[in-house]
XYZ file of C-alpha atoms in Angstrom:
670
model
C -112.242 -67.576 20.474
C -110.514 -64.434 19.176
C -108.837 -61.962 21.484
C -110.234 -58.510 22.156
C -107.745 -56.918 19.774
C -108.652 -59.391 17.062
C -112.319 -58.689 17.624
C -111.780 -54.984 17.339
C -109.858 -55.471 14.123
C -112.717 -57.609 12.784
C -115.149 -54.859 13.724
C -112.966 -52.259 12.074
C -112.689 -54.425 8.973
C -116.473 -54.565 8.838
C -116.681 -50.841 9.468
C -114.219 -50.257 6.652
C -116.821 -51.505 4.204
C -118.867 -48.484 5.274
C -115.813 -46.292 4.788
C -115.218 -47.663 1.297
C -118.824 -47.118 0.346
C -118.651 -43.623 1.806
C -115.784 -42.845 -0.520
C -118.147 -43.220 -3.448
C -119.404 -39.750 -2.631
C -120.541 -37.528 0.193
C -124.055 -37.647 -1.230
C -124.452 -41.049 0.391
C -123.480 -39.705 3.805
C -125.946 -39.459 6.630
C -125.769 -37.788 10.025
C -123.497 -40.580 11.248
C -120.794 -39.456 8.776
C -121.474 -35.729 8.635
C -121.350 -35.129 12.396
C -117.714 -36.188 12.970
C -116.610 -34.745 9.606
C -118.078 -31.308 10.273
C -116.882 -31.258 13.887
C -113.366 -32.118 12.687
C -113.518 -29.372 10.051
C -114.705 -26.720 12.514
C -112.055 -27.770 15.022
C -109.277 -27.808 12.403
C -110.187 -24.357 11.097
C -110.516 -22.884 14.590
C -107.214 -24.301 15.801
C -105.428 -23.202 12.618
C -106.783 -19.664 12.876
C -105.776 -19.272 16.526
C -102.360 -20.807 15.858
C -101.808 -18.499 12.880
C -102.809 -15.396 14.831
C -100.670 -16.347 17.825
C -97.647 -17.200 15.690
C -97.972 -13.977 13.684
C -98.185 -11.888 16.821
C -94.925 -13.484 18.011
C -93.227 -13.541 14.593
C -89.465 -13.244 14.555
C -86.310 -14.742 13.118
C -83.889 -16.114 15.706
C -80.173 -15.501 15.576
C -79.760 -19.230 14.873
C -82.437 -18.900 12.197
C -80.231 -16.401 10.377
C -77.371 -18.928 10.181
C -78.993 -20.931 7.394
C -79.536 -17.748 5.372
C -75.779 -17.174 5.159
C -75.521 -20.555 3.406
C -78.259 -19.485 0.991
C -76.340 -16.307 0.177
C -73.280 -18.391 -0.671
C -75.349 -20.773 -2.787
C -76.781 -17.901 -4.805
C -73.304 -16.360 -5.098
C -71.913 -19.578 -6.579
C -69.724 -20.444 -3.583
C -71.492 -23.743 -2.886
C -73.380 -24.978 0.204
C -70.947 -23.399 2.654
C -71.051 -20.861 5.450
C -67.786 -19.136 4.543
C -66.528 -19.008 0.979
C -63.604 -21.370 0.558
C -64.425 -23.497 3.618
C -66.499 -26.640 3.141
C -68.339 -26.583 6.466
C -72.000 -27.611 6.897
C -73.244 -25.137 9.499
C -76.936 -26.157 9.295
C -78.341 -29.209 11.085
C -81.367 -29.611 8.800
C -80.286 -30.276 5.239
C -83.879 -30.298 4.001
C -84.589 -26.895 5.570
C -81.593 -25.383 3.768
C -82.776 -26.524 0.354
C -86.477 -25.852 0.967
C -85.586 -22.240 1.746
C -83.210 -22.128 -1.216
C -86.017 -23.328 -3.527
C -88.604 -20.826 -2.310
C -86.067 -18.015 -2.318
C -85.209 -18.881 -5.920
C -88.875 -19.091 -6.928
C -90.032 -15.898 -5.218
C -86.883 -13.794 -5.341
C -87.944 -12.436 -1.956
C -85.805 -11.170 0.890
C -84.342 -14.233 2.564
C -85.557 -13.371 6.066
C -89.172 -13.047 4.940
C -89.001 -16.198 2.836
C -87.820 -18.080 5.948
C -90.545 -16.453 8.038
C -93.393 -17.347 5.699
C -92.224 -20.856 4.847
C -91.801 -21.660 8.542
C -95.216 -20.218 9.368
C -97.019 -22.098 6.590
C -95.319 -25.399 7.489
C -96.099 -24.979 11.203
C -99.747 -24.068 10.750
C -100.400 -26.669 8.020
C -98.968 -29.443 10.202
C -101.719 -29.181 12.825
C -104.854 -29.742 10.669
C -102.967 -32.366 8.674
C -102.175 -34.269 11.870
C -105.807 -33.842 12.953
C -106.886 -35.385 9.643
C -104.631 -38.386 10.234
C -106.073 -38.962 13.699
C -109.623 -38.508 12.398
C -108.827 -41.167 9.804
C -107.595 -43.377 12.637
C -110.959 -43.203 14.411
C -113.245 -42.853 11.367
C -114.316 -46.495 10.806
C -115.246 -47.016 14.458
C -117.203 -43.736 14.500
C -119.263 -44.282 11.368
C -119.478 -48.070 11.082
C -122.631 -50.130 11.278
C -121.911 -51.046 14.933
C -122.029 -47.362 15.947
C -125.010 -46.259 18.004
C -125.461 -42.512 18.227
C -123.393 -39.612 16.926
C -119.771 -38.679 17.434
C -117.983 -35.341 17.634
C -114.267 -35.065 16.934
C -112.851 -32.502 19.335
C -109.318 -31.022 19.182
C -107.524 -31.901 22.401
C -103.833 -32.498 21.731
C -103.970 -29.755 19.111
C -105.153 -27.268 21.746
C -102.430 -28.387 24.128
C -99.757 -27.784 21.515
C -100.834 -24.392 20.161
C -101.490 -23.027 23.668
C -97.778 -23.292 24.496
C -96.065 -19.918 23.893
C -92.827 -21.581 22.679
C -94.846 -23.517 20.086
C -95.967 -20.202 18.629
C -92.480 -18.711 18.994
C -90.908 -21.466 16.914
C -93.720 -21.472 14.377
C -91.630 -18.770 12.703
C -88.068 -18.210 14.071
C -86.366 -19.249 10.814
C -85.521 -22.647 12.332
C -86.671 -26.003 10.985
C -89.323 -26.744 13.662
C -92.203 -26.073 11.286
C -90.750 -28.331 8.590
C -90.218 -31.083 11.169
C -93.846 -30.802 12.325
C -95.122 -30.928 8.741
C -93.012 -33.994 8.018
C -94.281 -35.726 11.183
C -97.908 -34.937 10.285
C -97.439 -36.158 6.699
C -95.829 -39.399 7.860
C -98.664 -39.888 10.366
C -101.334 -39.535 7.660
C -99.497 -41.925 5.337
C -98.989 -44.494 8.105
C -102.664 -44.445 9.062
C -103.643 -44.824 5.413
C -101.199 -47.716 5.049
C -102.643 -49.450 8.132
C -106.211 -48.869 6.996
C -105.521 -50.446 3.618
C -104.212 -53.508 5.412
C -107.132 -53.682 7.873
C -109.657 -53.329 5.083
C -108.052 -56.194 3.200
C -107.238 -53.945 0.253
C -105.372 -55.341 -2.723
C -101.923 -54.195 -1.716
C -100.466 -55.649 -4.935
C -102.376 -53.117 -7.024
C -100.421 -50.285 -8.587
C -102.226 -47.761 -6.431
C -101.448 -49.657 -3.237
C -97.785 -50.122 -4.107
C -97.462 -46.449 -5.099
C -98.946 -45.401 -1.753
C -96.515 -47.684 0.097
C -93.584 -46.223 -1.832
C -94.742 -42.683 -1.064
C -94.743 -43.643 2.609
C -91.259 -45.138 2.302
C -89.917 -42.023 0.555
C -91.370 -39.751 3.259
C -89.964 -41.881 6.083
C -86.578 -41.930 4.368
C -86.394 -38.130 4.528
C -86.092 -38.265 8.335
C -82.304 -37.753 8.668
C -82.459 -34.852 6.215
C -85.212 -33.127 8.222
C -83.362 -33.568 11.529
C -80.956 -36.386 12.407
C -82.796 -37.489 15.571
C -86.046 -37.932 13.608
C -84.391 -41.000 12.089
C -85.828 -42.784 15.135
C -89.388 -42.246 13.901
C -88.569 -42.623 10.218
C -86.557 -45.794 10.820
C -89.258 -47.479 12.904
C -91.872 -46.560 10.298
C -89.727 -48.075 7.536
C -89.138 -51.218 9.578
C -92.886 -51.606 10.053
C -93.576 -51.191 6.339
C -90.736 -53.505 5.347
C -91.534 -56.578 7.486
C -95.246 -56.993 6.709
C -96.173 -59.740 4.210
C -95.390 -58.652 0.638
C -93.179 -59.632 -2.258
C -89.431 -59.226 -2.029
C -89.555 -57.047 -5.129
C -91.794 -54.648 -3.221
C -89.408 -54.708 -0.264
C -86.507 -53.947 -2.582
C -88.434 -51.024 -4.065
C -89.163 -49.710 -0.550
C -85.454 -49.810 0.351
C -84.428 -48.075 -2.885
C -87.073 -45.351 -2.675
C -86.448 -44.700 1.028
C -82.680 -44.770 0.840
C -81.668 -43.144 -2.438
C -81.923 -39.507 -1.362
C -80.560 -39.736 2.231
C -77.811 -42.196 1.293
C -76.887 -40.161 -1.770
C -76.659 -37.007 0.306
C -74.657 -38.801 2.985
C -72.079 -39.827 0.388
C -71.953 -36.218 -0.805
C -71.579 -34.966 2.780
C -68.690 -37.316 3.461
C -66.917 -36.448 0.231
C -67.544 -32.701 0.430
C -67.481 -31.853 4.146
C -65.278 -34.820 5.212
C -67.473 -35.724 8.216
C -70.448 -38.022 8.832
C -72.758 -35.445 10.423
C -73.472 -31.710 10.169
C -70.842 -29.611 11.921
C -73.281 -28.469 14.701
C -73.624 -32.121 15.750
C -69.875 -32.234 16.324
C -69.858 -28.827 18.007
C -72.584 -29.902 20.434
C -71.368 -33.498 20.821
C -74.737 -34.998 19.901
C -73.659 -38.347 21.337
C -72.791 -36.824 24.725
C -74.656 -37.311 27.986
C -75.950 -34.659 30.417
C -78.947 -36.271 32.108
C -79.164 -33.821 34.985
C -79.288 -30.851 32.646
C -81.835 -32.705 30.535
C -84.279 -32.990 33.432
C -83.682 -29.326 34.281
C -84.645 -28.572 30.689
C -87.776 -30.719 31.001
C -88.889 -28.889 34.158
C -88.099 -25.559 32.493
C -90.630 -26.484 29.814
C -93.323 -28.062 31.992
C -93.164 -25.809 35.051
C -94.211 -22.354 33.779
C -97.322 -23.687 32.023
C -98.337 -26.504 34.402
C -98.003 -28.662 31.297
C -98.290 -31.848 33.323
C -102.030 -31.181 33.757
C -103.038 -31.348 30.064
C -100.611 -34.226 29.512
C -102.417 -36.206 32.221
C -105.783 -35.249 30.713
C -104.589 -36.445 27.298
C -103.421 -39.711 28.879
C -106.836 -40.227 30.514
C -108.490 -39.580 27.146
C -106.234 -42.167 25.501
C -107.056 -44.734 28.196
C -110.772 -44.159 27.724
C -110.429 -44.621 23.963
C -108.740 -47.963 24.616
C -111.592 -48.880 26.973
C -113.992 -48.008 24.183
C -112.180 -50.462 21.911
C -112.672 -53.165 24.531
C -116.384 -52.377 24.778
C -116.737 -52.607 21.010
C -114.881 -55.923 21.062
C -117.476 -57.304 23.492
C -120.297 -56.801 21.004
C -118.522 -58.429 18.052
C -119.713 -61.940 17.326
C -117.202 -64.630 18.035
C -115.736 -66.480 15.088
C -113.662 -69.642 15.075
C -110.013 -68.775 15.630
C -107.441 -69.884 13.121
C -104.992 -71.830 15.227
C -101.535 -72.419 13.813
C -99.200 -73.218 16.682
C -96.105 -73.740 14.551
C -93.316 -71.129 14.925
C -93.726 -70.167 11.291
C -97.460 -69.803 11.718
C -97.105 -67.686 14.848
C -94.564 -65.461 13.094
C -96.840 -65.085 10.061
C -99.742 -64.111 12.322
C -97.552 -61.594 14.143
C -96.231 -59.826 11.042
C -99.723 -59.743 9.554
C -101.018 -57.922 12.617
C -98.208 -55.377 12.317
C -100.200 -53.702 9.561
C -102.861 -52.347 11.883
C -103.775 -48.919 13.256
C -103.014 -50.026 16.815
C -99.466 -51.003 15.842
C -98.940 -47.690 14.014
C -100.056 -45.788 17.113
C -97.729 -47.841 19.328
C -94.726 -47.307 17.032
C -95.299 -43.560 16.686
C -95.776 -42.968 20.425
C -92.725 -45.087 21.296
C -90.660 -43.159 18.743
C -91.806 -39.880 20.287
C -90.765 -41.041 23.752
C -87.372 -42.250 22.503
C -86.835 -38.897 20.792
C -87.681 -37.083 24.038
C -85.373 -39.350 26.050
C -82.588 -38.683 23.562
C -82.896 -34.955 24.225
C -82.976 -35.508 27.977
C -79.757 -37.489 27.702
C -78.226 -34.805 25.490
C -79.110 -32.150 28.083
C -81.808 -30.392 26.090
C -80.974 -27.033 24.598
C -80.324 -23.442 25.605
C -83.560 -22.311 23.919
C -86.600 -22.743 26.168
C -88.664 -25.826 25.142
C -87.466 -25.805 21.538
C -86.122 -29.348 21.098
C -88.973 -31.018 23.049
C -91.747 -29.454 20.970
C -91.538 -32.012 18.148
C -91.414 -35.050 20.505
C -94.431 -33.615 22.352
C -96.271 -33.190 19.052
C -95.475 -36.797 18.089
C -96.691 -38.197 21.412
C -99.919 -36.179 21.189
C -100.768 -37.440 17.676
C -103.219 -40.214 18.741
C -105.182 -37.699 20.841
C -104.662 -34.580 18.759
C -108.398 -34.990 18.208
C -110.574 -37.206 20.408
C -113.990 -38.773 19.776
C -116.967 -37.848 21.945
C -119.816 -40.278 21.210
C -123.366 -39.399 22.261
C -125.520 -42.560 22.321
C -128.975 -42.479 20.747
C -130.360 -44.424 23.725
C -129.129 -45.493 27.158
C -130.906 -48.798 27.681
C -127.967 -51.099 26.970
C -124.840 -51.442 29.077
C -122.632 -50.292 26.218
C -124.789 -47.201 25.626
C -124.604 -46.269 29.294
C -120.834 -46.656 29.178
C -120.792 -44.469 26.065
C -122.800 -41.797 27.855
C -120.418 -41.888 30.806
C -117.502 -41.713 28.402
C -119.069 -38.734 26.648
C -119.381 -36.889 29.957
C -115.772 -37.792 30.833
C -114.440 -36.714 27.434
C -116.391 -33.452 27.578
C -114.952 -32.748 31.037
C -111.428 -33.478 29.834
C -111.863 -31.241 26.799
C -113.346 -28.322 28.760
C -110.600 -28.563 31.399
C -107.963 -28.579 28.667
C -109.592 -25.560 27.049
C -109.587 -23.641 30.349
C -105.923 -24.541 30.860
C -105.127 -23.374 27.318
C -106.784 -19.994 27.846
C -104.790 -19.475 31.041
C -101.507 -20.597 29.471
C -101.820 -18.828 26.124
C -100.080 -15.628 27.218
C -97.762 -17.036 29.889
C -94.252 -15.605 29.945
C -91.297 -17.166 31.725
C -90.146 -15.429 34.907
C -87.342 -12.946 34.120
C -87.688 -13.800 30.423
C -85.230 -11.823 28.361
C -83.557 -10.311 31.409
C -81.557 -13.080 33.033
C -80.345 -16.301 31.419
C -79.988 -17.898 34.840
C -77.782 -20.671 36.145
C -79.551 -23.304 34.034
C -78.316 -21.639 30.847
C -81.824 -21.856 29.371
C -83.504 -18.729 28.081
C -86.692 -17.659 26.353
C -84.760 -16.852 23.198
C -87.372 -14.684 21.527
C -88.086 -12.596 24.620
C -84.336 -12.235 25.208
C -83.767 -10.568 21.835
C -86.997 -8.585 21.960
C -85.931 -7.156 25.327
C -82.358 -6.425 24.297
C -83.281 -4.757 21.010
C -86.536 -3.039 21.923
C -88.235 -4.606 18.897
C -91.263 -6.853 19.429
C -90.830 -8.560 16.053
C -87.180 -8.713 14.955
C -87.118 -10.371 11.535
C -84.343 -8.995 9.344
C -80.592 -8.883 9.788
C -80.932 -5.114 9.823
C -83.212 -5.389 12.862
C -80.350 -7.121 14.667
C -78.098 -4.113 14.186
C -79.780 -2.841 17.351
C -78.297 -5.740 19.315
C -75.214 -4.743 21.363
C -71.963 -4.649 19.330
C -73.571 -5.142 15.911
C -73.356 -1.590 14.542
C -69.826 -1.259 15.895
C -68.915 -4.538 14.159
C -70.161 -3.267 10.808
C -68.061 -0.122 11.261
C -64.957 -2.196 12.066
C -65.504 -4.356 8.976
C -65.665 -1.233 6.819
C -62.553 0.167 8.466
C -60.392 -2.952 8.003
C -61.991 -4.385 4.868
C -58.868 -3.701 2.798
C -56.068 -4.115 5.318
C -57.595 -7.216 6.942
C -57.558 -8.472 10.509
C -59.339 -10.534 13.143
C -62.211 -8.671 14.784
C -62.777 -9.788 18.383
C -65.501 -8.734 20.857
C -64.665 -6.308 23.632
C -66.210 -6.182 27.084
C -67.579 -2.817 25.977
C -70.752 -3.379 23.955
C -69.856 -0.574 21.538
C -66.279 -1.636 20.769
C -64.356 -4.426 19.090
C -60.684 -5.341 19.281
C -58.790 -5.870 16.025
C -55.732 -8.063 15.559
C -54.331 -6.781 12.287
C -52.660 -8.857 9.615
C -49.000 -8.184 8.820
C -48.426 -5.343 6.381
C -46.869 -5.589 2.968
C -47.657 -4.629 -0.563
C -50.567 -6.394 -2.220
C -51.480 -6.546 -5.898
C -53.631 -3.621 -6.989
C -57.313 -4.138 -6.229
C -56.754 -7.039 -3.820
C -57.419 -7.038 -0.100
C -56.672 -9.091 2.956
C -59.403 -11.131 4.536
C -61.337 -9.922 7.553
C -62.333 -12.534 10.135
C -65.056 -11.894 12.715
C -64.892 -14.168 15.765
C -68.126 -13.996 17.755
C -70.667 -16.285 19.408
C -73.844 -14.880 17.791
C -73.182 -16.377 14.411
C -76.452 -15.534 12.643
C -76.731 -11.788 13.127
C -72.976 -11.408 12.646
C -72.794 -13.322 9.366
C -75.924 -11.749 7.871
C -74.627 -8.239 8.548
C -71.220 -9.031 7.036
C -70.261 -9.269 3.338
C -69.615 -12.753 1.954
C -65.896 -12.039 1.619
C -65.724 -11.600 5.397
C -65.005 -14.832 7.255
C -67.346 -15.330 10.228
C -66.532 -18.022 12.799
C -67.556 -18.779 16.374
C -66.109 -20.056 19.643
C -68.574 -22.962 19.798
C -67.634 -24.348 16.419
C -70.933 -24.317 14.534
C -69.045 -22.854 11.571
C -65.479 -23.373 12.808
C -64.227 -26.993 12.808
C -61.203 -26.270 15.013
C -63.531 -25.186 17.829
C -66.005 -27.980 17.051
C -63.323 -30.649 17.465
C -62.434 -29.628 21.017
C -63.795 -31.559 23.986
C -67.105 -30.625 25.565
C -66.972 -28.674 28.841
C -68.777 -30.717 31.471
C -69.920 -27.624 33.364
C -70.436 -25.397 30.321
C -73.723 -23.756 29.408
C -75.872 -26.215 27.486
C -75.533 -25.680 23.755
C -72.482 -23.473 24.377
C -70.173 -25.932 26.058
C -67.243 -25.520 23.690
C -65.318 -22.258 23.991
C -62.127 -21.933 21.977
C -59.543 -19.391 23.084
C -59.125 -16.444 20.717
C -55.393 -17.122 20.460
C -56.150 -20.081 18.159
C -57.815 -17.755 15.650
C -54.918 -15.301 15.789
C -52.489 -18.125 15.053
C -54.618 -19.734 12.333
C -55.471 -16.486 10.510
C -51.889 -15.249 10.396
C -52.596 -12.066 12.388
C -49.612 -10.276 13.888
C -48.905 -12.164 17.158
C -47.027 -9.516 19.142
C -47.976 -6.423 21.082
C -48.787 -3.604 20.614
C -50.654 -4.866 17.504
C -51.993 -7.886 19.387
C -54.909 -6.880 21.670
C -53.673 -6.559 25.237
C -55.900 -9.246 26.752
C -54.417 -11.972 24.526
C -51.340 -13.954 25.550
C -48.436 -13.889 23.114
C -47.102 -17.203 24.429
C -50.468 -18.909 23.929
C -50.571 -17.597 20.339
C -47.139 -19.127 19.696
C -48.264 -22.409 21.248
C -51.454 -22.444 19.176
C -49.400 -21.905 16.011
C -47.329 -24.980 16.862
C -50.408 -26.980 17.896
C -51.973 -26.336 14.481
C -49.059 -28.235 12.896
C -50.268 -31.489 14.460
C -50.454 -33.823 11.413
C -54.039 -34.942 12.062
C -55.155 -31.358 12.588
C -53.435 -30.262 9.394
C -55.215 -33.051 7.524
C -58.557 -31.944 8.986
C -57.969 -28.325 7.979
C -56.946 -29.405 4.486
C -60.109 -31.528 4.191
C -62.341 -28.462 4.316
C -60.019 -25.705 3.086
C -58.027 -27.268 0.251
C -58.970 -25.836 -3.131
C -60.119 -26.826 -5.633
C -62.510 -29.598 -4.657
C -61.379 -32.372 -6.984
C -62.320 -36.004 -7.469
C -59.152 -36.952 -5.594
C -60.159 -34.718 -2.680
C -63.678 -36.226 -2.747
C -62.337 -39.779 -2.482
C -59.865 -38.778 0.203
C -62.553 -37.027 2.282
C -64.868 -40.004 1.847
C -62.328 -42.216 3.584
C -61.335 -39.668 6.235
C -64.906 -38.750 7.247
C -65.147 -41.553 9.808
C -62.002 -40.544 11.665
C -62.580 -36.796 11.428
C -66.059 -37.045 12.950
C -64.672 -38.394 16.221
C -61.384 -36.461 16.112
C -60.843 -34.203 19.149
C -58.106 -31.755 20.110
C -57.152 -30.239 23.452
C -58.591 -26.768 24.039
C -55.384 -25.629 25.751
C -52.639 -25.289 23.089
C -49.967 -26.376 25.566
C -51.787 -29.659 26.227
C -52.413 -30.127 22.501
C -48.689 -29.832 21.806
C -48.068 -32.560 24.375
C -50.815 -34.761 22.909
C -49.293 -34.541 19.441
C -45.698 -34.937 20.641
C -44.624 -31.573 19.217
C -41.833 -29.329 20.451
C -42.963 -26.657 22.886
C -41.935 -23.178 21.686
C -39.806 -21.090 24.074
C -41.743 -18.540 26.096
C -41.491 -14.874 25.243
C -42.360 -13.856 28.783
C -40.856 -15.963 31.562
C -43.220 -16.493 34.472
């Protein structure tokens, strides 16, 4: 006798015949098909409209969102995919986001900030109805099949939970890759459900159409590391699922080639061009590090203000009821003789065959979402409120992003009475979720934008809105109202020819300048200006491309990135390089009175010696040496493994000891 799961799959296979016949045209549809289809459509439109309005009201471009635009400026200027001209540093975590924005900027010729705003908004909003379509496809055969009694509504539940969160609407624009990540997740979800349905329906997977669909799925899954590195968890599990099911080895080979060509090709380019295995922010933030305590603080910072645990529990109850409904449907399927093959090979064949099923797709996707969330908890989360947990939450909610509410045509049978009870339960869950969403829609974090707090986590949008007095900061020019920015622009203009290192002062309207040594230069030439400041986006977008912009954290500055992570540092900002390193590396005059008074002349001398450490010199040459030749490419390809894990001591004195260098004599005896 078949198991309950097998019975359900048999029922769904039977129901799929109705689905296939329904595809012949909507003219053959009756109320059984139109009711869930129309309810899904109304729900998708309503959710999309509210999400669009909410995201537009909170539109902005984050300081971190401006970082990628500096790379676009260099691409259009012919300097290559770099943050600073002449330095091969990958300052953007999402490779795909960089080139998506580059493409649309090239096509439209629009202002970069508004291109980023609109592309992010369209991706974010489009992801929700697309995900709802995938989940509707998941439930469709069981809702419209010949075993269905009554009518079913498809109600948005997980979709409401997601769009009701203020940070979800904040990062629907922001210039960051969240929207692209959501759209990729939704697309992969739709393709996975379609792939599972073709298997359940017994479709001819060897047909050209079936193979093409499988390859499209493989290509999409293979994009994962280019969208965001941690999404490789979901993409990799999806590829594994597609690869192991019964099929020819030629098809498997095609899946590997289609999935791997682009990400592997780019990885080879990254290693040969940037001389590391990962984007520079991954090194700067030590993506393999562990800060569990901070991670759970980050989780509570996301869940607490919105009582998010309530709708999550409601979604879990809805999922459990849907599973109960599967069991009830299994009870009414006629038993068929089971095919018993007790040999190990037979059991393995049965197992891999059942991998191509909707239930397995749901299990893999939800597990991947949980692993992604756990990864961020281990990493310690982020300094931006809720940002990095939004995509894992979206992934976990996919199976209940819409939920079925079945109203039985009669209540005489046991199954019909259970369906009626389930309809009442599902309606109660949906209404409760809706009430929660209305109450949470306009929630603002306590002290948002005023105090970062001991946790180091901040409502990033509200922080900048408060500090600039602009409800919708979008352009780099808008950020000139942020403390220090206008004064920075003035300093750049003042020292643009003579050169120097511009350093932040404790006074929000002033900057210190460590000037470069004087001397006659060829006519028309100028010395380089370096700006050293934490807020990399607004700084770089308000500076000319011939101005070098670097940061203490190391997002765009490998020397800072290769220092060790501060255990008690603010999350996302736990690498802080002393300014003396920049003075030494840039060749600024190292003595007072030219050297700003708060810098230590001895530390500058030590940093200059520390920079002569052979491994450090090799690392600097790997991203600074010009031109980029085939020899340099091959050399960087080999060095990328070692450079990714290479670390230096933050204190120049300790770094000199680590490298076995000679300590320079002190100028000032202590």
